Short mmCIF file of C-alpha atoms and ligand atoms in Angstrom, two decimals:
data_model
loop_
_atom_site.label_atom_id
_atom_site.label_comp_id
_atom_site.label_asym_id
_atom_site.label_seq_id
_atom_site.Cartn_x
_atom_site.Cartn_y
_atom_site.Cartn_z
CA MET L 1 -0.02 -8.06 -4.68
CA GLY L 2 -1.68 -4.71 -5.06
CA GLU L 3 -4.38 -4.95 -2.46
CA GLN L 4 -4.48 -4.94 1.32
CA GLU L 5 -4.05 -8.21 3.11
CA GLU L 6 -7.01 -7.46 5.32
CA GLN L 7 -9.22 -7.78 2.27
CA VAL L 8 -8.72 -11.52 2.16
CA GLU L 9 -8.31 -12.27 5.83
CA GLY L 10 -11.64 -10.99 7.06
CA SER L 11 -13.55 -12.20 10.08
CA ALA L 12 -16.36 -14.68 10.38
CA GLY L 13 -19.95 -13.49 10.11
CA ALA L 14 -21.81 -13.90 6.82
CA SER L 15 -22.67 -17.36 5.54
CA GLU L 16 -19.78 -19.50 4.39
CA VAL L 17 -18.75 -19.71 0.73
CA ALA L 18 -18.11 -23.15 -0.69
CA PHE L 19 -15.01 -24.22 -2.58
CA ASP L 20 -15.57 -27.54 -4.35
CA PRO L 21 -12.12 -28.78 -5.33
CA PRO L 22 -11.84 -29.69 -9.00
CA ALA L 23 -10.94 -33.27 -9.94
CA ASP L 24 -7.28 -34.19 -10.58
CA LEU L 25 -7.58 -33.89 -14.35
CA ALA L 26 -9.14 -30.42 -14.15
CA THR L 27 -6.57 -29.35 -11.53
CA ARG L 28 -3.71 -30.38 -13.81
CA SER L 29 -5.29 -28.70 -16.83
CA ILE L 30 -5.75 -25.38 -14.98
CA ARG L 31 -2.17 -25.58 -13.72
CA ARG L 32 -0.76 -26.26 -17.16
CA GLU L 33 -2.79 -23.64 -19.05
CA LEU L 34 -2.08 -20.91 -16.54
CA THR L 35 1.67 -21.51 -16.28
CA LEU L 36 2.05 -21.75 -20.07
CA TRP L 37 0.22 -18.45 -20.41
CA TYR L 38 2.43 -16.88 -17.73
CA ALA L 39 5.64 -17.99 -19.46
CA SER L 40 4.78 -15.98 -22.54
CA ASN L 41 2.79 -13.08 -21.05
CA LYS L 42 4.41 -12.08 -17.77
CA ARG L 43 5.55 -8.49 -17.36
CA ASP L 44 9.23 -7.73 -17.00
CA LEU L 45 9.04 -6.14 -13.54
CA PRO L 46 12.26 -5.08 -11.77
CA TRP L 47 11.55 -7.17 -8.64
CA ARG L 48 11.18 -10.25 -10.84
CA ARG L 49 14.86 -9.95 -11.76
CA THR L 50 16.06 -10.61 -8.22
CA SER L 51 15.89 -13.55 -5.84
CA ASP L 52 16.90 -11.42 -2.83
CA PRO L 53 14.12 -12.10 -0.29
CA TYR L 54 14.58 -8.67 1.31
CA ALA L 55 14.16 -6.87 -2.02
CA ILE L 56 11.12 -9.00 -2.87
CA TRP L 57 9.62 -8.32 0.55
CA VAL L 58 10.07 -4.54 0.10
CA SER L 59 8.35 -4.74 -3.30
CA GLU L 60 5.42 -6.64 -1.79
CA ALA L 61 5.05 -4.09 1.01
CA MET L 62 5.06 -1.25 -1.51
CA LEU L 63 2.64 -2.93 -3.91
CA GLN L 64 -0.08 -3.15 -1.31
CA GLN L 65 -2.32 -0.23 -2.22
CA THR L 66 0.19 1.37 -4.60
CA ARG L 67 0.27 1.15 -8.39
CA VAL L 68 3.01 -0.86 -10.10
CA GLU L 69 4.24 2.19 -12.05
CA THR L 70 4.73 4.15 -8.82
CA VAL L 71 6.52 1.27 -7.11
CA LYS L 72 8.90 1.01 -10.07
CA GLU L 73 10.17 4.49 -9.13
CA TYR L 74 10.31 4.05 -5.36
CA TRP L 75 11.60 0.47 -5.04
CA PRO L 76 15.11 0.99 -6.45
CA ARG L 77 15.56 4.26 -4.54
CA PHE L 78 14.50 2.62 -1.28
CA LEU L 79 16.88 -0.31 -1.83
CA GLU L 80 19.71 2.03 -2.68
CA ARG L 81 19.19 3.81 0.61
CA PHE L 82 18.46 0.69 2.69
CA PRO L 83 20.08 -2.19 0.77
CA THR L 84 19.57 -4.88 3.44
CA ALA L 85 17.19 -5.71 6.26
CA SER L 86 20.01 -4.84 8.69
CA ALA L 87 20.50 -1.42 7.08
CA LEU L 88 16.76 -0.77 7.34
CA ALA L 89 16.76 -1.95 10.97
CA ALA L 90 19.58 0.46 11.87
CA ALA L 91 18.10 3.51 10.08
CA GLU L 92 16.39 6.44 11.80
CA GLU L 93 12.60 6.13 11.52
CA GLU L 94 12.51 9.65 10.10
CA ALA L 95 14.76 8.56 7.21
CA VAL L 96 12.55 5.55 6.48
CA LEU L 97 9.38 7.65 6.47
CA GLU L 98 11.06 10.19 4.24
CA ALA L 99 12.03 7.47 1.72
CA TRP L 100 8.43 6.23 1.89
CA SER L 101 6.88 9.69 1.57
CA GLY L 102 4.64 9.71 -1.49
CA LEU L 103 3.64 6.04 -1.22
CA GLY L 104 1.13 6.78 1.56
CA TYR L 105 -0.08 4.38 4.26
CA TYR L 106 2.97 4.99 6.44
CA ARG L 107 1.99 2.17 8.76
CA ARG L 108 3.51 -0.11 6.10
CA ALA L 109 6.89 1.63 6.39
CA ARG L 110 6.88 1.40 10.18
CA SER L 111 5.89 -2.27 10.07
CA LEU L 112 8.63 -2.93 7.54
CA GLN L 113 11.24 -1.43 9.83
CA ALA L 114 9.87 -3.22 12.92
CA ALA L 115 10.09 -6.54 11.07
CA ALA L 116 13.56 -5.67 9.74
CA ARG L 117 14.72 -5.23 13.35
CA VAL L 118 13.46 -8.72 14.24
CA ILE L 119 15.15 -10.11 11.11
CA ALA L 120 18.42 -8.41 12.06
CA GLU L 121 18.29 -9.58 15.68
CA GLU L 122 16.82 -13.08 15.34
CA HIS L 123 17.47 -14.24 11.78
CA GLY L 124 20.98 -13.02 11.04
CA GLY L 125 19.65 -10.26 8.78
CA VAL L 126 18.01 -12.72 6.34
CA PHE L 127 14.24 -12.89 5.73
CA PRO L 128 13.23 -16.34 7.10
CA LYS L 129 12.58 -19.16 4.66
CA ASP L 130 10.21 -20.88 7.06
CA LEU L 131 6.58 -19.80 6.57
CA GLY L 132 5.82 -19.92 10.30
CA ALA L 133 8.84 -17.74 11.14
CA ALA L 134 7.86 -15.29 8.39
CA LEU L 135 4.34 -15.10 9.83
CA ASP L 136 5.77 -14.26 13.26
CA LEU L 137 7.35 -11.05 11.93
CA PRO L 138 5.45 -7.91 12.94
CA GLY L 139 3.11 -6.65 10.22
CA VAL L 140 3.70 -9.68 7.98
CA GLY L 141 0.40 -11.42 7.25
CA PRO L 142 -0.38 -14.64 5.38
CA TYR L 143 -0.28 -12.97 1.96
CA THR L 144 3.13 -11.32 2.38
CA ALA L 145 4.66 -14.33 4.12
CA GLY L 146 3.40 -16.65 1.35
CA ALA L 147 4.57 -14.29 -1.37
CA VAL L 148 8.11 -13.82 -0.05
CA VAL L 149 8.87 -17.44 0.85
CA SER L 150 7.35 -18.80 -2.37
CA ILE L 151 8.84 -16.22 -4.74
CA ALA L 152 12.28 -15.91 -3.11
CA TYR L 153 12.78 -19.47 -1.83
CA ASP L 154 10.34 -21.48 -3.95
CA VAL L 155 8.64 -22.82 -0.81
CA PRO L 156 5.17 -24.27 -1.61
CA ALA L 157 3.27 -21.65 0.39
CA PRO L 158 -0.22 -20.57 -0.70
CA LEU L 159 -1.21 -16.94 -1.13
CA VAL L 160 -4.36 -14.96 -1.80
CA ASP L 161 -4.43 -11.26 -2.58
CA GLY L 162 -7.19 -9.25 -4.25
CA ASN L 163 -6.18 -10.47 -7.73
CA VAL L 164 -6.07 -14.12 -6.72
CA GLU L 165 -9.36 -13.82 -4.86
CA ARG L 166 -11.02 -12.46 -8.00
CA VAL L 167 -9.57 -15.19 -10.24
CA PHE L 168 -10.62 -18.03 -7.91
CA ALA L 169 -14.04 -16.53 -7.21
CA ARG L 170 -14.79 -16.29 -10.94
CA LEU L 171 -13.14 -19.53 -11.97
CA PHE L 172 -15.15 -21.54 -9.43
CA GLY L 173 -18.25 -19.34 -9.42
CA MET L 174 -17.96 -18.51 -5.71
CA GLU L 175 -20.73 -16.34 -4.31
CA GLY L 176 -19.38 -13.92 -1.78
CA ILE L 177 -18.45 -10.34 -1.06
CA ARG L 178 -15.06 -9.03 -2.12
CA GLY L 179 -12.63 -9.03 0.79
CA SER L 180 -15.07 -10.78 3.15
CA GLY L 181 -14.06 -13.53 5.58
CA PRO L 182 -16.19 -16.27 3.98
CA LEU L 183 -14.92 -15.61 0.45
CA GLY L 184 -11.36 -15.23 1.77
CA ARG L 185 -11.50 -18.62 3.48
CA ALA L 186 -12.85 -20.31 0.35
CA CYS L 187 -10.06 -18.74 -1.74
CA TRP L 188 -7.36 -19.79 0.73
CA ALA L 189 -8.76 -23.33 0.51
CA ALA L 190 -8.45 -23.10 -3.29
CA ALA L 191 -4.89 -21.76 -2.97
CA ASP L 192 -4.01 -24.68 -0.65
CA HIS L 193 -5.56 -27.14 -3.09
CA PHE L 194 -3.38 -26.03 -5.99
CA ILE L 195 -0.13 -25.42 -4.10
CA GLU L 196 -0.32 -28.90 -2.57
CA ARG L 197 -0.72 -30.43 -6.04
CA LEU L 198 2.13 -28.81 -7.96
CA GLU L 199 3.77 -32.25 -7.91
CA GLY L 200 7.16 -30.86 -8.88
CA ALA L 201 5.77 -29.97 -12.31
CA VAL L 202 5.65 -26.24 -11.59
CA SER L 203 7.63 -24.11 -9.15
CA PRO L 204 5.58 -22.48 -6.35
CA SER L 205 7.13 -19.15 -7.33
CA VAL L 206 5.87 -19.45 -10.90
CA TRP L 207 2.43 -20.74 -9.88
CA ASN L 208 1.74 -17.96 -7.38
CA GLN L 209 3.00 -15.22 -9.69
CA ALA L 210 1.00 -16.65 -12.60
CA LEU L 211 -2.21 -16.49 -10.57
CA MET L 212 -1.56 -12.88 -9.56
CA GLU L 213 -0.52 -11.90 -13.08
CA LEU L 214 -3.72 -13.30 -14.59
CA GLY L 215 -5.75 -11.19 -12.14
CA ALA L 216 -3.67 -8.10 -12.92
CA LEU L 217 -3.66 -8.41 -16.73
CA VAL L 218 -6.65 -10.48 -17.89
CA CYS L 219 -9.15 -11.19 -15.12
CA THR L 220 -9.38 -7.52 -14.21
CA PRO L 221 -12.10 -6.11 -11.94
CA ARG L 222 -14.29 -4.22 -14.40
CA ALA L 223 -13.34 -5.51 -17.86
CA PRO L 224 -12.13 -9.12 -17.76
CA ARG L 225 -10.75 -10.24 -21.14
CA CYS L 226 -12.29 -13.70 -21.09
CA GLU L 227 -11.66 -14.24 -24.81
CA GLU L 228 -7.88 -14.09 -24.12
CA CYS L 229 -7.98 -16.06 -20.87
CA PRO L 230 -6.16 -19.39 -20.66
CA LEU L 231 -8.75 -20.61 -18.12
CA ALA L 232 -11.82 -19.62 -20.16
CA SER L 233 -12.98 -23.17 -20.89
CA ALA L 234 -12.99 -24.04 -17.18
CA CYS L 235 -14.45 -20.78 -15.87
CA VAL L 236 -17.85 -20.91 -14.17
CA ALA L 237 -18.39 -17.13 -14.15
CA ARG L 238 -17.73 -16.93 -17.87
CA ALA L 239 -20.15 -19.78 -18.57
CA ARG L 240 -22.79 -17.96 -16.53
CA GLY L 241 -22.01 -14.69 -18.31
CA ASN L 242 -21.57 -12.75 -15.07
CA ALA L 243 -17.80 -12.41 -14.61
CA VAL L 244 -18.01 -8.71 -13.74
CA GLY L 245 -20.53 -9.39 -10.97
CA ILE L 246 -18.14 -11.78 -9.16
CA PRO L 247 -17.06 -11.23 -6.48
CA ARG L 248 -19.86 -9.02 -5.25
CA PRO L 249 -18.76 -5.49 -4.29
CA LYS L 250 -18.54 -4.39 -0.69
CA PRO L 251 -21.41 -2.20 0.51
CA ARG L 252 -20.27 1.40 0.04
CA ARG L 253 -19.23 3.36 3.08
CA ALA L 254 -20.07 7.05 3.01
CA SER L 255 -17.07 9.35 3.10
CA THR L 256 -16.72 11.98 5.78
CA GLU L 257 -16.21 15.62 4.79
CA VAL L 258 -13.47 17.38 6.74
CA GLU L 259 -12.69 21.08 6.55
CA LEU L 260 -9.30 22.39 7.65
CA GLU L 261 -7.43 25.64 7.99
CA ILE L 262 -3.72 25.29 7.32
CA TYR L 263 -1.36 28.05 8.43
CA VAL L 264 1.79 29.05 6.58
CA ILE L 265 4.05 30.95 8.97
CA GLU L 266 7.20 32.37 7.37
CA ARG L 267 10.31 33.86 8.91
CA GLY L 268 13.41 34.72 6.88
CA GLY L 269 12.30 32.54 3.96
CA ARG L 270 11.63 29.53 6.24
CA TRP L 271 8.40 27.79 7.12
CA LEU L 272 7.37 26.71 10.59
CA LEU L 273 6.40 23.04 10.49
CA GLU L 274 5.21 20.84 13.34
CA GLN L 275 5.86 17.15 13.83
CA ARG L 276 2.93 14.89 14.61
CA PRO L 277 3.38 12.82 17.77
CA ASP L 278 4.53 9.21 17.47
CA GLY L 279 1.88 6.56 17.81
CA GLY L 280 -1.02 8.57 16.38
CA LEU L 281 -2.35 8.99 12.87
CA MET L 282 0.58 9.85 10.53
CA GLY L 283 2.80 9.86 13.64
CA GLY L 284 6.28 11.35 13.17
CA MET L 285 5.34 13.19 9.98
CA TRP L 286 5.63 16.94 9.46
CA GLN L 287 2.82 19.33 8.61
CA PHE L 288 1.95 22.99 8.55
CA PRO L 289 0.02 23.98 11.71
CA THR L 290 -3.55 22.85 11.13
CA VAL L 291 -6.95 23.35 12.74
CA GLU L 292 -10.23 21.67 11.96
CA VAL L 293 -13.19 23.88 11.10
CA THR L 294 -16.46 22.67 12.62
CA SER L 295 -19.91 24.17 12.97
CA SER L 296 -19.02 25.10 16.55
CA GLY L 297 -15.68 26.77 15.82
CA LEU L 298 -12.02 26.08 15.11
CA PHE L 299 -10.36 23.19 16.85
CA PRO L 300 -6.62 22.52 16.90
CA ASP L 301 -5.64 19.16 15.48
CA GLU L 302 -6.22 16.97 18.53
CA LEU L 303 -3.03 15.02 17.89
CA ALA L 304 -0.81 18.05 17.36
CA PRO L 305 -2.50 20.86 19.27
CA GLU L 306 0.42 22.78 20.74
CA LEU L 307 1.47 24.94 17.84
CA SER L 308 -1.87 25.28 16.08
CA ALA L 309 -3.37 26.86 19.20
CA ALA L 310 -0.74 29.63 19.15
CA VAL L 311 -1.36 30.87 15.61
CA GLU L 312 -3.09 34.03 14.36
CA PRO L 313 -4.29 33.79 10.75
CA GLU L 314 -3.79 36.70 8.34
CA HIS L 315 -4.93 36.27 4.72
CA ASP L 316 -5.94 33.50 2.31
CA LEU L 317 -3.30 31.95 0.01
CA ILE L 318 -4.82 28.94 -1.77
CA ALA L 319 -7.58 26.33 -1.41
CA LEU L 320 -6.85 22.59 -1.74
CA SER L 321 -8.66 19.29 -1.55
CA HIS L 322 -7.23 15.94 -0.60
CA GLY L 323 -8.59 12.43 -0.01
CA ILE L 324 -7.47 9.92 2.62
CA THR L 325 -9.33 6.60 2.93
CA HIS L 326 -12.89 7.57 3.88
CA HIS L 327 -12.24 11.27 4.34
CA ARG L 328 -12.67 14.06 1.79
CA ILE L 329 -10.64 16.99 3.04
CA ARG L 330 -11.04 20.60 1.93
CA ALA L 331 -8.40 23.00 3.17
CA ARG L 332 -8.13 26.77 3.24
CA VAL L 333 -4.44 27.62 3.31
CA ARG L 334 -3.73 30.97 5.01
CA SER L 335 -0.69 32.99 5.88
CA ALA L 336 -0.35 33.47 9.63
CA ARG L 337 1.88 34.67 12.41
CA LEU L 338 2.87 33.09 15.67
CA ALA L 339 1.03 34.74 18.57
CA THR L 340 2.90 33.12 21.45
CA LYS L 341 6.44 31.94 21.98
CA GLY L 342 5.63 28.21 22.33
CA GLU L 343 6.53 26.31 19.20
CA GLY L 344 5.98 22.79 20.60
CA ALA L 345 7.39 20.00 18.45
CA ALA L 346 8.08 22.43 15.61
CA ALA L 347 11.02 23.82 13.67
CA TRP L 348 11.83 26.21 10.83
CA PHE L 349 12.66 24.83 7.38
CA ALA L 350 13.59 26.39 4.06
CA PRO L 351 11.33 25.00 1.30
CA ALA L 352 14.19 22.90 -0.14
CA GLU L 353 14.79 21.40 3.32
CA ALA L 354 11.07 20.73 3.75
CA ALA L 355 11.10 18.73 0.52
CA ASP L 356 13.42 16.22 2.22
CA LEU L 357 11.17 15.74 5.26
CA ALA L 358 8.54 13.05 5.72
CA LEU L 359 5.64 15.43 5.02
CA THR L 360 1.98 14.47 5.28
CA GLY L 361 0.27 14.22 1.89
CA MET L 362 -1.56 17.48 2.50
CA ALA L 363 1.60 19.31 3.64
CA ARG L 364 3.40 18.14 0.51
CA LYS L 365 0.59 19.54 -1.63
CA VAL L 366 0.76 22.90 0.14
CA ALA L 367 4.56 22.99 -0.15
CA GLU L 368 4.47 22.11 -3.84
CA ARG L 369 1.99 24.87 -4.55
CA LEU L 370 3.77 27.56 -2.52
CA ALA L 371 7.43 26.64 -2.85
CA PRO L 372 8.21 27.61 -6.47
CA ALA L 373 7.55 31.24 -5.63
CA ARG L 374 9.81 30.97 -2.57
CA ASP L 375 12.54 28.57 -3.53
CA PRO L 376 13.22 27.26 -7.02
CA LEU L 377 15.26 24.41 -5.48
CA PHE L 378 12.16 22.83 -3.93
CA ASP L 379 11.67 19.38 -5.35
CA GLY L 380 8.42 18.00 -4.07
CA THR L 381 8.86 14.57 -5.62
FE1 SF4 F 401 -11.55 -14.31 -15.35
FE2 SF4 F 401 -12.85 -14.45 -17.67
FE3 SF4 F 401 -10.65 -15.91 -17.23
FE4 SF4 F 401 -12.92 -16.48 -15.98
S1 SF4 F 401 -12.56 -16.58 -18.18
S2 SF4 F 401 -10.88 -16.41 -15.07
S3 SF4 F 401 -13.75 -14.45 -15.64
S4 SF4 F 401 -10.79 -13.65 -17.36
#
């Protein structure tokens, strides 16, 4: 958990990474040391107190690319609002995005609801126990399928996430780039090796969670605590003294600078917000009218151009910066007025009403900065 599935399901290309399976004795020793360590060191996380596959699945979806502490806040609220897969399937997409707002990567929320609809229609509202059926759900990849069926149903399904990849790569001294196809395949082979040899001595749920927990707490990316590690005596990276260098980092991708103008149009204490079209980037979410500033002029947001094109800016309010994946965004937030009648897919909202919408991350920042002066009821959280 905690990292994108794509990171360990990459495509072919670079040279293959070898996984040499350890002998039976070493396999048993690793299994025993790790599960003993887990029994006395595991964190008391809320989603570990349930065996409800739906609740576990929601936690796994949230934990991809979101910190545990943040998920602790959102997970119970989301389950209170959508307590079953059938409830999630029947909900308005807008309500789901709103409940997800703040976790980012909204594609995860849409995939979750799409899969919930299949679960409601084809599986009687229950997340499937069969690994193949779980893998057939939209947006559910090998990591999530393995995590849910092993943790909720104790099915011996392997899994590899970023934490497990790091533990295996270091333990077996695998050369390879983090998140690459060759390293991913070698780690899945290692995961298969161990899950097939639990021999009834250890539950698949415990084994998989122990592996992930070691990566989260001890075998951490930048400061592994090898002196506290239950696998230290078997670890190749530790013996070589280069744990931090394994796995090798991905080549850095330069980030793109984006400059925006964001327009705050007020009428009777309400803001005019526009909804981004479905299917595009951040589809269905609400934002203040926005244009991109380029060296050749101002361009309306190409995905939501209607309203932005009809705006006349007035004076500057605030400046903000925001980061999304490989984009560094700087925004000049300006008051404005509407020059034409056309409002497109837009509507007027009081600040307190806006707080309940699925806002883009940037729109939420603007609203949080401007709302207190307008409406003390605004709660941007
Ligand atoms: Fe990771 Fe160090 Fe343990 Fe090896 S000994 S698995 S590098 S924490």
